[in-house]
Amino acid sequence: MFEKAQGEKVTLPCTFELSAEDEGPLDIEWVLIPADNQKREQIIIMYAVDRVYNHYYAGLTGRMQFTSLDPKSGDGSLDILNLKASDTGTYQCKVKKAPGVQSKKIQLTVLVKPARTKCSIEGSQEIGKDVTLKCVSQEGSPLLSYDWRRVSDTQNLPATSVLNKNTGELLLKNASREYSGTYSCVAANRVGTDECSVELNVTPPVNTAGIIAGAIIGTLLGLSVLCSIIFCFCKKHREKKYEKEVHHDIREDVPPPKSRSSTARSYIGSNRSSLGSMSPSNMEGYTKTPYSQVPSEDFERAPTQTPAFAPSKYDIAHKIGDITVV
C-alpha cells in the first residue's frame, strides 16, 4: 500500500526474474482494478515486442511511464507523476513469458493536504462570557485533526479551555482579560498541514444602558431639529401665500368704476339740481345748456331727429320791483 499527497510522484515497484523455461515473448502489463466489481479492468500501459504502448487510459496520459528504459531487463516498475485524487485505486502488474505468468497488486491512495484553513471567533469577547475559536480547512482528505496553541512565551492554552480535535473548536469558558492574545490553529492529515491564526481581545462588558440612553437622546434631538425645519418651512410658505393673496385681492367695499352712460346721467342730474337751487335773482343771464351737447353716447340721435323736452317751470318769470316772480 502506498499513500501519497496530491501533486507528488509515486513509483509502483514491479521487478521480476526470468527462468530458463520461459521461452515465449515477454509482455508487461499494468492494469487499474476499479473499486466497483461490476466494472472491467482497464489496461493503462503495456510493454510488448520491445515497444511501449501507453495510449489506453486517457486519465493518465502524459503522467505515467516505465521506470526503466529497458523493462525486459527485469524492472517493470511504473512511475506516475503529478498525482491526483482520482488516481486512487488498485494497480496490478502482470509479467507474461510463456509458459510463466506472475502478477502483483498495489493499493495507491492519493491524499489531499489541508489547504485554505480559516480561523474565526464566535461569541462575545467580553469578560465573564464564553467564547469559541473555530478552525476549518476548506480542503484536505480525511482524517483531519485540529490543534490550537497560544502564540506566547508559554504557548499554553487557558486552564478553562476545551479543545475538540475533530471539529477544530476551542471553547474558552468564563473569559478574562488575560485570555487576550493571538491563537494559532494547525490542521493536519497524514500527508500535510496547514495553519491559520486569530486575534482575541477580551474587554469589559459594554454599558448597554448608556448606549440606549444616548441613542434615545440622539433620536429626540434629531426629531426636534426636523420639526424646527418643517415649522420654519411652513411659516415661510404661509407668509408667501399671504403676500400673494394681498397683492391680487379686490376689496369689496370699493364701488366699481362708473360707466359712460351713468356718468352722463349724473351730469344731467347735476345740471338740473343746479337750476333748481338757483334763486330768482340769479336766473337773469342764465343760458340753458342744450342737452344735445351732453357727452353721452346714450343721448346721441340722428341729425333728422331733434329731441323735445318739456319746458321747465323756471322758463317764465316776472319782475316786480326788486322781486322776481317765477
Coordinates of N, CA and C in Angstrom, one line a residue, residues 89-320:
G89 N -6.6 4.0 -6.3 CA -7.1 2.7 -6.7 C -6.1 1.6 -6.6
T90 N -6.5 0.5 -7.1 CA -5.7 -0.7 -7.1 C -5.0 -1.0 -8.4
Y91 N -3.7 -1.0 -8.4 CA -3.0 -1.3 -9.6 C -2.4 -2.7 -9.6
Q92 N -2.3 -3.3 -10.8 CA -1.8 -4.7 -10.9 C -0.8 -4.7 -12.0
C93 N 0.4 -5.3 -11.6 CA 1.4 -5.5 -12.6 C 1.4 -7.0 -13.0
K94 N 1.4 -7.3 -14.4 CA 1.4 -8.6 -14.9 C 2.6 -8.8 -15.8
V95 N 3.4 -9.9 -15.5 CA 4.5 -10.2 -16.3 C 4.3 -11.6 -17.0
K96 N 4.3 -11.6 -18.3 CA 4.0 -12.8 -19.0 C 5.2 -13.2 -19.9
K97 N 5.6 -14.5 -19.8 CA 6.5 -15.1 -20.7 C 6.3 -16.6 -20.7
A98 N 5.7 -17.0 -21.7 CA 5.2 -18.4 -21.8 C 6.4 -19.4 -21.5
P99 N 6.0 -20.3 -20.6 CA 4.7 -20.6 -20.1 C 4.4 -19.9 -18.7
G100 N 5.3 -19.1 -18.2 CA 5.1 -18.5 -16.9 C 4.3 -17.2 -16.9
V101 N 3.6 -16.9 -15.9 CA 2.8 -15.7 -15.7 C 2.8 -15.3 -14.2
Q102 N 3.2 -14.1 -13.9 CA 3.2 -13.6 -12.5 C 2.5 -12.2 -12.4
S103 N 1.9 -12.0 -11.3 CA 1.3 -10.7 -11.1 C 1.4 -10.2 -9.7
K104 N 1.2 -8.9 -9.5 CA 1.3 -8.2 -8.2 C 0.4 -7.1 -8.1
K105 N -0.3 -6.9 -7.0 CA -1.3 -5.8 -6.8 C -0.7 -4.8 -5.8
I106 N -1.0 -3.5 -6.1 CA -0.6 -2.5 -5.2 C -1.7 -1.5 -5.0
Q107 N -2.0 -1.2 -3.7 CA -3.0 -0.2 -3.4 C -2.4 1.2 -3.3
L108 N -2.9 2.1 -4.1 CA -2.5 3.5 -4.1 C -3.6 4.4 -3.5
T109 N -3.2 5.2 -2.6 CA -4.2 6.2 -2.0 C -3.5 7.6 -2.2
V110 N -4.2 8.4 -2.9 CA -3.7 9.8 -3.1 C -4.5 10.7 -2.2
L111 N -3.8 11.3 -1.2 CA -4.4 12.2 -0.2 C -4.2 13.7 -0.6
V112 N -5.2 14.5 -0.1 CA -5.1 15.9 -0.4 C -4.7 16.6 0.9
K113 N -3.6 17.4 0.8 CA -3.2 18.2 2.0 C -4.2 19.2 2.5
P114 N -4.3 19.5 3.7 CA -5.1 20.6 4.2 C -4.7 21.9 3.5
A115 N -5.8 22.7 3.2 CA -5.5 23.9 2.5 C -6.7 24.9 2.7
R116 N -6.4 26.2 2.6 CA -7.4 27.2 2.8 C -8.0 27.1 4.2
T117 N -7.2 27.0 5.2 CA -7.7 26.9 6.5 C -8.1 28.3 7.1
K118 N -9.2 28.4 7.7 CA -9.7 29.7 8.2 C -10.0 29.6 9.7
C119 N -9.6 30.7 10.4 CA -9.9 30.8 11.8 C -10.9 31.9 12.0
S120 N -11.8 31.7 13.0 CA -12.8 32.7 13.4 C -13.1 32.6 14.8
I121 N -13.9 33.7 15.3 CA -14.3 33.8 16.7 C -15.8 33.8 16.7
E122 N -16.4 33.0 17.6 CA -17.8 33.0 17.8 C -18.2 33.3 19.2
G123 N -19.1 34.3 19.4 CA -19.4 34.7 20.8 C -18.9 36.0 21.1
S124 N -19.4 36.5 22.3 CA -19.0 37.9 22.7 C -17.6 37.8 23.4
Q125 N -16.8 38.8 23.0 CA -15.4 38.8 23.6 C -15.4 39.7 24.8
E126 N -16.3 39.4 25.8 CA -16.4 40.2 27.0 C -16.0 39.4 28.2
I127 N -15.5 40.1 29.2 CA -15.1 39.4 30.4 C -16.3 38.6 31.0
G128 N -16.0 37.4 31.4 CA -17.0 36.6 32.0 C -17.9 35.8 31.0
K129 N -17.7 36.0 29.7 CA -18.5 35.3 28.7 C -17.7 34.1 28.2
D130 N -18.5 33.2 27.6 CA -17.8 32.0 26.9 C -17.6 32.4 25.4
V131 N -16.4 32.2 24.9 CA -16.1 32.5 23.6 C -15.5 31.2 22.9
T132 N -15.8 31.0 21.6 CA -15.4 29.8 20.9 C -14.5 30.2 19.7
L133 N -13.3 29.6 19.6 CA -12.4 29.8 18.5 C -12.7 28.7 17.5
K134 N -12.9 29.0 16.2 CA -13.2 27.9 15.3 C -12.1 27.8 14.2
C135 N -11.9 26.6 13.7 CA -10.8 26.4 12.7 C -11.4 25.3 11.7
V136 N -11.4 25.7 10.5 CA -12.0 24.8 9.4 C -11.1 24.9 8.2
S137 N -10.7 23.7 7.7 CA -9.9 23.6 6.5 C -10.9 23.3 5.3
Q138 N -10.8 24.2 4.3 CA -11.6 24.0 3.1 C -11.3 22.8 2.2
E139 N -10.0 22.4 2.3 CA -9.6 21.3 1.5 C -8.8 20.3 2.4
G140 N -8.7 19.1 2.0 CA -8.0 18.1 2.8 C -8.7 16.8 2.9
S141 N -7.9 15.7 2.7 CA -8.5 14.4 2.8 C -8.7 14.0 4.3
P142 N -9.7 13.2 4.6 CA -9.8 12.7 6.0 C -8.7 11.7 6.3
L143 N -8.4 11.6 7.5 CA -9.0 12.2 8.6 C -8.2 13.4 9.0
L144 N -8.9 14.5 9.1 CA -8.3 15.8 9.5 C -8.4 16.0 11.0
S145 N -7.3 16.5 11.6 CA -7.3 16.8 13.0 C -6.8 18.2 13.2
Y146 N -7.3 18.8 14.3 CA -7.0 20.2 14.5 C -6.4 20.4 15.9
D147 N -5.5 21.3 16.0 CA -4.8 21.6 17.2 C -4.6 23.1 17.4
W148 N -5.0 23.6 18.6 CA -4.8 25.0 18.9 C -3.7 25.2 19.8
R149 N -3.0 26.4 19.6 CA -2.0 26.8 20.6 C -2.0 28.3 20.7
R150 N -1.5 28.8 21.8 CA -1.4 30.2 22.0 C -0.1 30.7 21.7
V151 N 0.0 31.8 20.8 CA 1.2 32.4 20.4 C 1.7 33.3 21.5
S152 N 2.5 32.7 22.4 CA 3.0 33.5 23.5 C 4.3 32.8 24.0
D153 N 4.8 33.2 25.1 CA 6.0 32.6 25.7 C 5.8 31.1 26.1
T154 N 4.7 30.9 26.7 CA 4.4 29.5 27.2 C 3.7 28.7 26.2
Q155 N 2.9 29.3 25.3 CA 2.1 28.6 24.3 C 1.1 27.7 24.9
N156 N 0.8 27.9 26.2 CA -0.2 27.1 26.9 C -1.6 27.7 26.7
L157 N -2.6 26.8 26.5 CA -3.9 27.3 26.5 C -4.5 27.6 27.9
P158 N -5.5 28.5 28.0 CA -6.0 28.8 29.3 C -6.6 27.6 30.0
A159 N -6.6 27.6 31.3 CA -6.9 26.4 32.1 C -8.4 26.0 31.8
T160 N -9.3 27.0 31.5 CA -10.7 26.7 31.3 C -11.0 26.3 29.9
S161 N -10.0 26.1 29.0 CA -10.3 25.8 27.6 C -10.6 24.4 27.4
V162 N -11.5 24.1 26.4 CA -11.9 22.8 26.0 C -11.7 22.6 24.5
L163 N -10.8 21.7 24.0 CA -10.5 21.5 22.6 C -11.1 20.3 22.0
N164 N -11.7 20.4 20.9 CA -12.3 19.3 20.1 C -11.4 19.2 18.8
K165 N -10.6 18.2 18.8 CA -9.6 18.0 17.7 C -10.3 17.6 16.4
N166 N -11.5 17.0 16.4 CA -12.2 16.6 15.2 C -12.9 17.8 14.5
T167 N -13.5 18.7 15.3 CA -14.2 19.8 14.7 C -13.4 21.1 14.6
G168 N -12.3 21.1 15.4 CA -11.4 22.3 15.4 C -11.9 23.4 16.2
E169 N -12.8 23.2 17.2 CA -13.4 24.2 18.1 C -12.7 24.2 19.4
L170 N -12.3 25.4 19.8 CA -11.7 25.7 21.1 C -12.6 26.6 22.0
L171 N -13.2 26.0 23.0 CA -14.1 26.7 23.9 C -13.3 27.3 25.1
L172 N -13.4 28.6 25.2 CA -12.8 29.3 26.4 C -13.9 29.8 27.3
K173 N -14.0 29.1 28.5 CA -15.1 29.4 29.4 C -14.7 30.6 30.3
N174 N -15.7 31.4 30.7 CA -15.5 32.5 31.6 C -14.3 33.3 31.3
A175 N -14.3 33.9 30.1 CA -13.1 34.5 29.6 C -12.7 35.7 30.5
S176 N -11.4 35.9 30.6 CA -10.9 37.1 31.4 C -9.9 37.8 30.5
R177 N -9.5 39.0 31.0 CA -8.6 39.8 30.2 C -7.3 39.1 29.8
E178 N -6.9 38.2 30.7 CA -5.6 37.5 30.5 C -5.7 36.5 29.3
Y179 N -6.9 36.3 28.8 CA -7.1 35.4 27.7 C -6.7 36.1 26.4
S180 N -6.6 37.4 26.4 CA -6.4 38.1 25.2 C -5.0 37.7 24.6
G181 N -5.0 37.7 23.2 CA -3.7 37.4 22.6 C -4.0 36.7 21.2
T182 N -2.9 36.2 20.6 CA -3.0 35.6 19.3 C -3.0 34.0 19.5
Y183 N -4.0 33.4 18.8 CA -4.1 32.0 18.9 C -3.9 31.4 17.5
S184 N -3.2 30.3 17.4 CA -2.9 29.6 16.1 C -3.5 28.2 16.1
C185 N -4.1 27.9 14.9 CA -4.6 26.5 14.7 C -3.9 25.8 13.6
V186 N -3.6 24.5 13.8 CA -2.9 23.7 12.8 C -3.8 22.6 12.4
A187 N -4.2 22.5 11.1 CA -5.0 21.4 10.5 C -4.0 20.4 9.9
A188 N -4.2 19.1 10.2 CA -3.2 18.1 9.7 C -3.9 16.9 9.3
N189 N -3.3 16.2 8.3 CA -3.7 14.8 8.0 C -2.4 14.0 7.7
R190 N -2.5 12.9 7.1 CA -1.3 12.0 7.0 C -0.3 12.5 6.0
V191 N -0.7 13.5 5.2 CA 0.2 14.0 4.1 C 0.6 15.4 4.2
G192 N 0.1 16.2 5.2 CA 0.5 17.6 5.2 C -0.3 18.4 6.3
T193 N 0.1 19.6 6.4 CA -0.5 20.5 7.4 C -0.8 21.9 6.8
D194 N -1.7 22.6 7.5 CA -2.0 24.0 7.1 C -2.3 24.8 8.4
E195 N -2.1 26.1 8.4 CA -2.2 26.8 9.6 C -2.9 28.2 9.4
C196 N -3.6 28.6 10.4 CA -4.2 30.0 10.4 C -4.2 30.5 11.9
S197 N -4.4 31.8 12.0 CA -4.4 32.4 13.3 C -5.5 33.4 13.5
V198 N -5.8 33.8 14.7 CA -6.8 34.8 15.0 C -6.4 35.6 16.3
E199 N -6.9 36.8 16.4 CA -6.5 37.7 17.5 C -7.8 37.8 18.4
L200 N -7.6 37.4 19.7 CA -8.7 37.5 20.7 C -8.4 38.7 21.6
N201 N -9.4 39.6 21.8 CA -9.3 40.8 22.6 C -10.5 40.8 23.6
V202 N -10.2 40.4 24.8 CA -11.3 40.3 25.8 C -11.4 41.7 26.5
T203 N -12.6 42.2 26.5 CA -12.8 43.6 27.0 C -13.9 43.6 28.1
P204 N -14.0 44.6 28.9 CA -15.1 44.7 29.9 C -16.4 44.8 29.2
P205 N -17.5 44.4 29.9 CA -18.8 44.5 29.3 C -19.2 45.9 28.9
V206 N -19.9 45.9 27.8 CA -20.4 47.2 27.3 C -21.6 47.7 28.1
N207 N -21.5 49.1 28.4 CA -22.6 49.7 29.1 C -23.8 49.9 28.2
T208 N -24.7 48.9 28.1 CA -25.8 48.9 27.2 C -26.8 50.0 27.5
A209 N -27.0 50.3 28.9 CA -27.9 51.3 29.3 C -27.5 52.7 28.7
G210 N -26.2 53.0 28.8 CA -25.7 54.2 28.3 C -25.9 54.3 26.8
I211 N -25.6 53.2 26.1 CA -25.8 53.3 24.7 C -27.3 53.5 24.3
I212 N -28.2 52.8 25.0 CA -29.6 53.0 24.7 C -30.0 54.5 25.0
A213 N -29.6 55.0 26.2 CA -29.9 56.4 26.5 C -29.4 57.3 25.5
G214 N -28.1 57.1 25.1 CA -27.5 58.0 24.0 C -28.3 57.9 22.7
A215 N -28.7 56.7 22.4 CA -29.5 56.6 21.1 C -30.8 57.3 21.2
I216 N -31.5 57.2 22.4 CA -32.8 57.9 22.5 C -32.6 59.4 22.5
I217 N -31.6 59.9 23.2 CA -31.3 61.4 23.2 C -31.0 61.8 21.8
G218 N -30.2 61.1 21.1 CA -29.8 61.4 19.7 C -31.0 61.5 18.8
T219 N -31.9 60.5 19.0 CA -33.1 60.4 18.2 C -34.0 61.6 18.5
L220 N -34.2 62.0 19.8 CA -35.0 63.1 20.1 C -34.5 64.4 19.5
L221 N -33.2 64.6 19.6 CA -32.5 65.8 19.1 C -32.8 65.8 17.6
G222 N -32.6 64.7 17.0 CA -32.8 64.7 15.5 C -34.3 65.0 15.1
L223 N -35.2 64.5 15.9 CA -36.6 64.8 15.7 C -36.9 66.3 15.9
S224 N -36.3 66.9 17.0 CA -36.6 68.3 17.2 C -36.0 69.2 16.1
V225 N -34.8 68.9 15.6 CA -34.3 69.6 14.5 C -35.2 69.5 13.3
L226 N -35.6 68.3 13.0 CA -36.5 68.1 11.9 C -37.8 68.9 12.0
C227 N -38.4 68.9 13.2 CA -39.6 69.6 13.4 C -39.4 71.1 13.3
S228 N -38.3 71.6 13.7 CA -37.9 73.0 13.6 C -37.8 73.4 12.1
I229 N -37.2 72.5 11.3 CA -37.1 72.8 9.9 C -38.4 72.8 9.2
I230 N -39.3 71.8 9.6 CA -40.6 71.8 9.0 C -41.4 73.0 9.4
F231 N -41.3 73.4 10.7 CA -42.1 74.6 11.1 C -41.7 75.9 10.4
C232 N -40.4 76.1 10.2 CA -39.9 77.2 9.5 C -40.3 77.2 8.1
F233 N -40.3 76.1 7.5 CA -40.7 75.9 6.1 C -42.2 76.3 5.9
C234 N -43.0 75.7 6.8 CA -44.5 76.0 6.7 C -44.7 77.5 6.9
K235 N -44.0 78.1 7.9 CA -44.2 79.5 8.2 C -43.9 80.4 7.0
K236 N -42.7 80.1 6.4 CA -42.3 80.8 5.2 C -43.3 80.6 4.1
H237 N -43.8 79.4 3.9 CA -44.8 79.2 2.9 C -46.1 80.0 3.1
R238 N -46.6 80.1 4.4 CA -47.8 80.8 4.7 C -47.6 82.3 4.4
E239 N -46.4 82.8 4.7 CA -46.1 84.2 4.5 C -46.1 84.6 3.0
K240 N -45.5 83.7 2.2 CA -45.5 84.0 0.8 C -46.9 83.9 0.2
K241 N -47.7 82.9 0.7 CA -49.1 82.8 0.2 C -49.9 84.0 0.6
Y242 N -49.7 84.6 1.8 CA -50.5 85.7 2.3 C -50.1 87.0 1.4
E243 N -48.8 87.2 1.2 CA -48.4 88.3 0.3 C -49.0 88.2 -1.1
K244 N -49.1 87.0 -1.6 CA -49.6 86.8 -2.9 C -51.1 87.1 -3.0
E245 N -51.8 86.7 -1.9 CA -53.3 87.0 -1.9 C -53.6 88.5 -1.7
V246 N -52.8 89.1 -0.8 CA -53.0 90.6 -0.6 C -52.7 91.4 -1.9
H247 N -51.8 90.9 -2.7 CA -51.4 91.6 -3.9 C -52.5 91.6 -5.0
H248 N -53.2 90.5 -5.0 CA -54.2 90.3 -6.0 C -55.6 90.4 -5.5
D249 N -55.8 90.9 -4.3 CA -57.1 91.0 -3.6 C -57.8 92.2 -4.1
I250 N -59.2 92.1 -4.4 CA -60.0 93.2 -4.8 C -61.0 93.5 -3.6
R251 N -60.9 94.7 -3.0 CA -61.7 94.9 -1.8 C -63.2 95.1 -2.2
E252 N -64.0 94.5 -1.4 CA -65.5 94.5 -1.7 C -66.1 95.9 -1.4
D253 N -65.5 96.7 -0.5 CA -66.2 97.9 -0.1 C -65.9 99.1 -1.0
V254 N -65.1 98.9 -2.1 CA -64.8 99.9 -3.1 C -65.7 99.7 -4.2
P255 N -66.6 100.8 -4.6 CA -67.5 100.6 -5.7 C -66.8 100.5 -7.0
P256 N -67.4 99.8 -7.9 CA -66.8 99.6 -9.2 C -66.8 100.9 -10.0
P257 N -66.0 101.1 -11.0 CA -66.0 102.4 -11.8 C -67.2 102.5 -12.6
K258 N -67.7 103.8 -12.7 CA -68.9 104.1 -13.4 C -68.8 104.0 -14.9
S259 N -69.9 103.6 -15.5 CA -69.9 103.5 -17.0 C -70.1 104.9 -17.6
R260 N -69.9 105.0 -18.9 CA -70.1 106.3 -19.6 C -71.5 106.8 -19.5
S261 N -72.5 105.8 -19.6 CA -73.9 106.2 -19.6 C -74.3 106.8 -18.2
S262 N -73.8 106.1 -17.1 CA -74.1 106.6 -15.8 C -73.5 107.9 -15.5
T263 N -72.3 108.2 -16.1 CA -71.7 109.5 -16.0 C -72.5 110.6 -16.6
A264 N -73.1 110.2 -17.8 CA -73.9 111.2 -18.5 C -75.1 111.5 -17.7
R265 N -75.8 110.5 -17.1 CA -77.0 110.7 -16.4 C -76.7 111.6 -15.1
S266 N -75.6 111.3 -14.5 CA -75.2 112.1 -13.3 C -74.9 113.6 -13.7
Y267 N -74.4 113.8 -14.9 CA -74.1 115.1 -15.4 C -75.4 115.9 -15.6
I268 N -76.4 115.2 -16.2 CA -77.7 115.8 -16.4 C -78.3 116.2 -15.1
G269 N -78.3 115.2 -14.2 CA -79.0 115.4 -12.9 C -78.3 116.5 -12.1
S270 N -77.0 116.7 -12.3 CA -76.3 117.7 -11.5 C -76.7 119.1 -12.1
N271 N -76.9 119.2 -13.4 CA -77.3 120.5 -14.0 C -78.7 120.9 -13.6
R272 N -79.6 119.9 -13.5 CA -81.0 120.2 -13.1 C -81.0 120.6 -11.6
S273 N -80.1 120.0 -10.8 CA -80.1 120.3 -9.4 C -79.6 121.8 -9.3
S274 N -78.6 122.1 -10.2 CA -78.1 123.5 -10.1 C -79.1 124.5 -10.5
L275 N -80.0 124.2 -11.5 CA -81.0 125.1 -11.9 C -82.0 125.2 -10.8
G276 N -82.4 124.1 -10.1 CA -83.4 124.1 -9.1 C -82.9 124.9 -7.9
S277 N -81.7 125.0 -7.7 CA -81.1 125.7 -6.5 C -80.9 127.2 -6.7
M278 N -81.0 127.6 -8.0 CA -80.8 129.0 -8.3 C -81.9 129.8 -7.7
S279 N -81.6 130.9 -7.2 CA -82.6 131.9 -6.8 C -83.1 132.7 -8.0
P280 N -84.3 133.3 -7.8 CA -84.8 134.1 -8.9 C -83.9 135.2 -9.4
S281 N -83.1 135.7 -8.4 CA -82.2 136.8 -8.8 C -81.1 136.4 -9.7
N282 N -80.8 135.1 -9.6 CA -79.7 134.6 -10.4 C -80.1 134.0 -11.7
M283 N -81.4 134.0 -12.0 CA -81.8 133.5 -13.3 C -81.5 134.3 -14.4
E284 N -81.3 135.6 -14.2 CA -81.0 136.5 -15.3 C -79.7 136.2 -15.8
G285 N -79.6 136.2 -17.1 CA -78.4 135.9 -17.8 C -78.0 134.5 -17.8
Y286 N -78.9 133.6 -17.3 CA -78.6 132.2 -17.4 C -79.0 131.6 -18.7
T287 N -78.1 130.9 -19.3 CA -78.2 130.3 -20.6 C -78.3 128.8 -20.5
K288 N -79.4 128.3 -21.0 CA -79.5 126.8 -20.9 C -78.5 126.1 -21.8
T289 N -78.0 125.1 -21.2 CA -77.1 124.2 -22.0 C -77.9 123.2 -22.8
P290 N -77.8 123.2 -24.1 CA -78.6 122.2 -24.9 C -78.2 120.8 -24.5
Y291 N -79.2 120.0 -24.3 CA -78.9 118.6 -23.9 C -78.2 117.8 -25.0
S292 N -78.3 118.4 -26.2 CA -77.7 117.6 -27.3 C -76.2 117.7 -27.2
Q293 N -75.6 118.6 -26.3 CA -74.2 118.7 -26.1 C -73.6 117.8 -25.0
V294 N -74.5 117.1 -24.3 CA -74.0 116.3 -23.2 C -73.2 115.1 -23.7
P295 N -71.9 114.9 -23.2 CA -71.0 113.8 -23.7 C -71.5 112.4 -23.4
S296 N -72.6 112.0 -24.0 CA -73.0 110.7 -23.7 C -73.5 110.0 -25.0
E297 N -73.1 108.8 -25.1 CA -73.5 108.0 -26.3 C -74.9 107.7 -26.3
D298 N -75.5 107.6 -25.0 CA -76.9 107.2 -24.9 C -77.9 108.3 -25.5
F299 N -77.4 109.5 -25.5 CA -78.3 110.6 -26.0 C -78.0 111.1 -27.4
E300 N -77.1 110.4 -28.1 CA -76.8 110.8 -29.5 C -78.0 110.3 -30.3
R301 N -78.4 111.2 -31.2 CA -79.5 110.9 -32.1 C -79.1 111.2 -33.5
A302 N -79.9 110.8 -34.5 CA -79.6 111.1 -35.9 C -79.9 112.6 -36.1
P303 N -79.3 113.3 -37.1 CA -79.5 114.7 -37.3 C -80.9 115.1 -37.6
T304 N -81.7 114.2 -38.2 CA -83.1 114.5 -38.6 C -84.0 114.5 -37.4
Q305 N -83.6 113.9 -36.3 CA -84.5 113.9 -35.1 C -84.0 114.8 -34.0
T306 N -84.8 115.7 -33.6 CA -84.4 116.7 -32.6 C -85.2 116.3 -31.3
P307 N -84.6 116.1 -30.2 CA -85.3 115.7 -29.0 C -86.1 116.9 -28.5
A308 N -87.3 116.6 -28.0 CA -88.1 117.6 -27.5 C -88.3 117.4 -26.0
F309 N -88.1 118.5 -25.2 CA -88.1 118.4 -23.8 C -89.2 119.3 -23.3
A310 N -89.9 119.0 -22.2 CA -90.9 119.8 -21.6 C -90.3 121.1 -21.1
P311 N -91.0 122.2 -21.3 CA -90.4 123.5 -20.8 C -90.3 123.4 -19.3
S312 N -89.3 124.0 -18.8 CA -89.0 124.0 -17.4 C -90.0 125.0 -16.7
K313 N -90.2 124.7 -15.5 CA -91.1 125.6 -14.7 C -90.4 127.0 -14.4
Y314 N -89.1 127.0 -14.7 CA -88.4 128.3 -14.5 C -88.3 129.1 -15.8
D315 N -88.9 128.6 -16.9 CA -88.8 129.4 -18.1 C -89.5 130.7 -18.2
I316 N -90.6 130.9 -17.4 CA -91.5 132.2 -17.4 C -91.2 132.9 -16.1
A317 N -90.8 134.1 -16.1 CA -90.5 134.9 -14.9 C -91.0 136.3 -15.1
H318 N -91.5 136.9 -14.0 CA -91.9 138.3 -14.0 C -91.2 139.0 -12.9
K319 N -90.8 140.2 -13.1 CA -90.1 141.0 -12.2 C -90.9 142.2 -11.7
I320 N -91.2 142.1 -10.4 CA -91.9 143.2 -9.8 C -91.0 143.9 -8.8

